[in-house]
Amino acid sequence: MSSMSPTPAEPSPSRTAAVIPAAGRGVRLGPGTPKALRALGGTPMLIHAVRAMAASRAVTLVVLVAPPDGAAEVKNLIDGHALPERTDYVVVPGGATRQESVKLGLDALPDDVSVVLVHDAARPLVPVDTVDAVIEAVRDGAPAVVPALPLADTVKEVEPAEPGVPETVLSTPVRARLRAVQTPQGFDRGTLVRAHESVAVDGEGATDDAGMVERLGAPVVVVPGHEEAFKVTRPLDLVLAEAVLARRRANDGF
Ligand code: CTP
Ligand code: MG
């Protein structure tokens, strides 16, 4: 019906999408439900993570990578929670490693996506300002962007040993030069896809997408991370996450 109207000479729009790997079991959190499906403040962790990405007006598509046998359950969760309507949501089943799960998410992206965020479902509380800062740095021309914070602890490299055998310290990197990296990490889509095509899954696979881009030789830049973008990994992290949510509720005037 629109064939009679003049076609505007616009370049095809380039979208920003967020891929959320949520397929891990959460072994370090202890036995039970897969980590991303556990509740924080009564809401599943992955729903918090989806909301954190969709909170950015730039993000128009969220690809959620579900536990391999949990895609139907995750689809139901997406349908059952209030989410911004300007954003599209897609659910795909994940793989055995985080690297494979991210790859499966990338495979589901439509052609018009040019900027990709990769965000751990296990970082449910990242503030939208951090998300926007990452996107802006990619749009400004960086092929890969990581949010990161200075370390509180001094870090030592050790020679790993059998349980019960003391490990020997090999070196102590200068702390001021180290950063703890978070997600969302942001990428020019072509760069990230090339990285995933060229780096084989080895053992547990890559735990960090920017590290794969580094291996291509492409530059990776850092923007300030945020304390609330911490990863829920061990049981004490659940206590911290609940405390952050309680503080937000109090500040919102409840
Ligand atoms: N992840 C994934 N697919 C996997 C493994 C991990 O999508 N096969 C996701 C997790 O769901 C999480 C993110 O990658 O959102 C970061 O991984 P991590 O914090 O290590 O989570 P888990 O692997 O679930 O935890 P653990 O390593 O303790 O088992
Ligand atoms: Mg893991």
Coordinates of C-alpha atoms and ligand atoms in Angstrom, one line a residue:
M1 CA 0.0 0.0 0.0
S2 CA 2.9 2.3 0.6
S3 CA 4.4 1.8 -2.8
M4 CA 3.0 5.1 -4.0
S5 CA 4.6 7.2 -1.3
P6 CA 8.1 8.4 -2.0
T7 CA 10.9 6.4 -0.3
P8 CA 12.9 8.7 2.0
A9 CA 16.6 8.6 1.1
E10 CA 17.7 7.5 4.6
P11 CA 20.5 5.2 5.4
S12 CA 19.2 2.0 6.9
P13 CA 18.9 2.5 10.6
S14 CA 21.6 0.9 12.8
R15 CA 20.3 -0.6 15.9
T16 CA 21.9 -1.4 19.3
A17 CA 21.2 -4.8 20.7
A18 CA 22.1 -6.4 24.0
V19 CA 23.0 -10.1 24.3
I20 CA 22.5 -11.4 27.8
P21 CA 24.2 -14.7 28.5
A22 CA 22.0 -16.3 31.3
A23 CA 22.7 -20.0 30.6
G24 CA 25.1 -20.8 33.5
R25 CA 24.2 -23.0 36.4
G26 CA 25.8 -20.9 39.1
V27 CA 27.9 -23.6 40.7
R28 CA 29.7 -21.1 43.0
L29 CA 26.4 -19.9 44.3
G30 CA 25.5 -23.4 45.5
P31 CA 23.0 -26.0 44.5
G32 CA 19.5 -25.1 43.3
T33 CA 17.9 -23.2 40.5
P34 CA 20.1 -21.9 37.7
K35 CA 21.6 -18.7 38.9
A36 CA 19.9 -16.3 36.5
L37 CA 16.5 -17.7 37.5
R38 CA 17.0 -17.0 41.2
A39 CA 14.9 -14.2 42.7
L40 CA 16.3 -10.9 43.9
G41 CA 13.7 -8.8 45.7
G42 CA 11.1 -11.3 44.4
T43 CA 12.1 -10.9 40.7
P44 CA 14.3 -13.3 38.8
M45 CA 17.8 -12.1 38.3
L46 CA 17.6 -12.2 34.5
I47 CA 14.6 -10.0 34.5
H48 CA 16.6 -7.4 36.5
A49 CA 19.3 -7.7 33.9
V50 CA 16.9 -7.4 31.0
R51 CA 15.4 -4.2 32.6
A52 CA 18.9 -2.8 33.1
M53 CA 19.6 -3.1 29.4
A54 CA 16.1 -2.0 28.2
A55 CA 16.4 1.1 30.5
S56 CA 18.8 2.5 27.9
R57 CA 16.7 4.2 25.1
A58 CA 19.4 3.2 22.6
V59 CA 18.8 -0.5 23.2
T60 CA 16.0 -1.7 20.9
L61 CA 16.6 -5.4 21.0
V62 CA 17.5 -7.8 23.9
V63 CA 18.6 -11.3 23.1
L64 CA 18.4 -13.5 26.2
V65 CA 20.4 -16.7 26.1
A66 CA 18.6 -19.2 28.3
P67 CA 19.8 -22.4 30.0
P68 CA 19.9 -25.0 27.3
D69 CA 16.7 -26.7 28.5
G70 CA 15.1 -23.6 29.9
A71 CA 14.1 -21.4 26.9
A72 CA 10.4 -22.0 27.2
E73 CA 10.5 -21.1 30.9
V74 CA 12.5 -17.9 30.2
K75 CA 10.1 -16.9 27.4
N76 CA 7.2 -17.2 30.0
L77 CA 9.2 -15.0 32.4
I78 CA 9.7 -12.4 29.7
D79 CA 6.0 -12.5 28.9
G80 CA 5.0 -12.3 32.6
H81 CA 7.0 -9.2 33.6
A82 CA 6.5 -5.6 32.7
L83 CA 9.2 -4.5 30.2
P84 CA 9.6 -1.4 28.1
E85 CA 7.5 -1.7 24.9
R86 CA 10.0 0.1 22.7
T87 CA 12.3 -2.9 23.0
D88 CA 12.1 -6.3 21.2
Y89 CA 12.9 -9.5 23.2
V90 CA 14.2 -12.7 21.8
V91 CA 15.1 -15.9 23.7
V92 CA 17.5 -18.5 22.5
P93 CA 18.9 -21.6 24.2
G94 CA 22.5 -21.4 25.4
G95 CA 25.6 -23.6 25.4
A96 CA 28.0 -25.4 27.7
T97 CA 30.3 -22.4 28.2
R98 CA 29.7 -18.7 28.4
Q99 CA 31.7 -18.2 25.1
E100 CA 29.3 -20.6 23.3
S101 CA 26.3 -19.0 24.8
V102 CA 27.3 -15.5 23.6
K103 CA 28.0 -16.9 20.1
L104 CA 24.5 -18.4 20.0
G105 CA 23.1 -15.0 21.0
L106 CA 25.1 -13.3 18.3
D107 CA 23.8 -15.8 15.7
A108 CA 20.2 -14.5 16.6
L109 CA 20.9 -10.9 15.7
P110 CA 19.1 -9.4 12.7
D111 CA 21.1 -7.6 10.0
D112 CA 20.3 -4.1 11.0
V113 CA 22.2 -4.4 14.4
S114 CA 25.5 -2.6 14.3
V115 CA 26.4 -2.1 17.9
V116 CA 26.2 -5.1 20.4
L117 CA 26.4 -5.1 24.1
V118 CA 27.2 -8.3 25.9
H119 CA 25.9 -8.3 29.5
D120 CA 26.0 -11.0 32.2
A121 CA 22.6 -11.9 33.6
A122 CA 24.7 -12.2 36.8
R123 CA 25.2 -8.4 36.9
P124 CA 21.5 -7.6 37.5
L125 CA 21.9 -4.1 39.0
V126 CA 24.1 -2.2 36.6
P127 CA 22.9 1.4 36.4
V128 CA 21.7 2.8 33.1
D129 CA 24.3 5.5 33.0
T130 CA 27.0 2.8 32.8
V131 CA 25.1 1.2 29.9
D132 CA 24.8 4.5 28.1
A133 CA 28.5 5.3 28.6
V134 CA 29.5 2.1 27.0
I135 CA 27.2 2.6 24.0
E136 CA 28.4 6.2 23.5
A137 CA 32.1 5.1 23.4
V138 CA 31.3 2.5 20.7
R139 CA 29.3 5.0 18.7
D140 CA 32.3 7.4 19.0
G141 CA 34.4 4.8 17.2
A142 CA 35.9 2.4 19.7
P143 CA 35.6 -1.2 18.3
A144 CA 35.4 -2.6 21.9
V145 CA 34.6 -0.9 25.2
V146 CA 34.7 -2.3 28.8
P147 CA 33.5 -0.7 32.0
A148 CA 36.1 -1.2 34.7
L149 CA 37.1 -0.2 38.2
P150 CA 40.4 0.0 40.1
L151 CA 41.0 -2.9 42.4
A152 CA 40.8 -2.8 46.2
D153 CA 42.9 -5.9 46.8
T154 CA 46.5 -6.4 45.7
V155 CA 46.6 -9.2 43.2
K156 CA 49.3 -11.9 43.0
E157 CA 50.0 -14.4 40.3
V158 CA 50.6 -17.9 41.7
E159 CA 51.6 -21.3 40.5
P160 CA 48.4 -23.3 41.0
A161 CA 48.8 -26.4 43.2
E162 CA 46.8 -29.4 44.3
P163 CA 44.3 -28.7 47.2
G164 CA 46.1 -28.7 50.5
V165 CA 49.4 -27.9 48.9
P166 CA 50.5 -24.2 49.4
E167 CA 50.7 -22.2 46.2
T168 CA 53.9 -20.3 45.5
V169 CA 53.7 -16.6 44.5
L170 CA 55.2 -15.8 41.2
S171 CA 54.7 -12.1 40.9
T172 CA 52.8 -9.0 42.1
P173 CA 51.5 -6.7 39.3
V174 CA 51.4 -3.0 40.2
R175 CA 47.9 -2.6 41.5
A176 CA 47.5 0.9 40.1
R177 CA 47.8 -0.5 36.6
L178 CA 45.1 -3.2 37.1
R179 CA 41.3 -2.9 36.5
A180 CA 38.4 -5.2 37.3
V181 CA 36.2 -5.4 34.2
Q182 CA 32.5 -5.6 34.3
T183 CA 29.7 -5.8 31.8
P184 CA 28.0 -4.6 29.6
Q185 CA 30.9 -4.7 27.2
G186 CA 30.2 -2.9 24.0
F187 CA 31.3 -3.8 20.5
D188 CA 31.2 -2.9 16.9
R189 CA 29.2 -5.9 15.7
G190 CA 31.6 -7.0 12.9
T191 CA 34.6 -6.9 15.3
L192 CA 32.8 -9.1 18.0
V193 CA 31.6 -11.6 15.4
R194 CA 35.1 -11.9 13.9
A195 CA 36.5 -12.4 17.4
H196 CA 34.0 -15.2 18.1
E197 CA 34.7 -16.8 14.8
S198 CA 38.5 -16.8 15.3
V199 CA 38.9 -17.8 18.9
A200 CA 38.2 -21.5 19.5
V201 CA 36.4 -22.6 22.7
D202 CA 39.2 -23.9 24.9
G203 CA 38.3 -25.6 28.2
E204 CA 35.9 -23.3 30.0
G205 CA 36.1 -20.9 27.1
A206 CA 36.7 -17.2 27.2
T207 CA 35.2 -15.5 30.3
D208 CA 35.4 -12.0 28.7
D209 CA 34.5 -11.0 25.2
A210 CA 36.8 -8.0 25.1
G211 CA 39.7 -10.4 25.7
M212 CA 38.8 -12.2 22.5
V213 CA 38.9 -8.9 20.6
E214 CA 42.3 -8.2 22.1
R215 CA 43.6 -11.4 20.5
L216 CA 42.5 -10.0 17.1
G217 CA 44.7 -7.1 17.8
A218 CA 41.9 -4.5 17.9
P219 CA 42.0 -1.8 20.5
V220 CA 39.8 -2.1 23.6
V221 CA 39.1 1.0 25.6
V222 CA 37.9 1.4 29.2
V223 CA 35.1 3.6 30.6
P224 CA 34.3 4.0 34.3
G225 CA 32.5 1.0 35.7
H226 CA 30.1 1.1 38.7
E227 CA 30.1 -0.6 42.1
E228 CA 26.5 -1.7 41.5
A229 CA 27.6 -3.6 38.4
F230 CA 29.2 -6.3 40.6
K231 CA 28.7 -9.9 39.5
V232 CA 26.5 -12.1 41.7
T233 CA 28.9 -15.1 42.1
R234 CA 28.9 -16.4 45.7
P235 CA 26.2 -16.5 48.4
L236 CA 27.4 -13.2 50.0
D237 CA 26.8 -11.4 46.7
L238 CA 23.1 -12.2 47.1
V239 CA 23.1 -10.4 50.4
L240 CA 24.8 -7.3 48.8
A241 CA 22.3 -7.4 45.9
E242 CA 19.3 -7.4 48.3
A243 CA 20.8 -4.5 50.2
V244 CA 21.3 -2.5 47.0
L245 CA 17.7 -3.1 46.0
A246 CA 16.5 -2.2 49.5
R247 CA 18.4 1.1 49.3
R248 CA 17.0 1.8 45.9
R249 CA 13.4 1.2 47.2
A250 CA 14.1 3.5 50.1
N251 CA 15.5 6.2 47.8
D252 CA 12.5 5.9 45.5
G253 CA 10.3 7.0 48.4
F254 CA 8.7 3.8 49.6
Ligands
CTP1 N1 26.8 -18.2 31.2 C1 26.1 -18.7 30.0 N2 26.4 -19.9 29.6 C2 27.2 -20.8 30.2 C3 27.9 -20.3 31.4 C4 27.7 -19.0 31.8 O1 25.3 -18.0 29.5 N3 27.4 -22.0 29.8 C5 26.5 -16.9 31.7 C6 25.9 -16.9 33.1 O2 24.6 -17.3 33.1 C7 26.2 -15.5 33.7 C8 27.5 -15.1 32.8 O3 27.6 -16.1 31.8 O4 25.2 -14.6 33.4 C9 28.7 -15.0 33.7 O5 29.1 -16.3 34.2 P1 29.2 -16.7 35.7 O6 29.1 -15.6 36.6 O7 30.4 -17.6 35.8 O8 27.9 -17.6 35.9 P2 27.8 -19.2 36.0 O9 28.7 -19.8 35.0 O10 26.3 -19.5 36.0 O11 28.3 -19.4 37.5 P3 29.4 -20.5 38.0 O12 30.7 -20.2 37.1 O13 29.6 -20.3 39.4 O14 28.8 -21.8 37.6
MG2 MG 30.8 -19.5 35.1

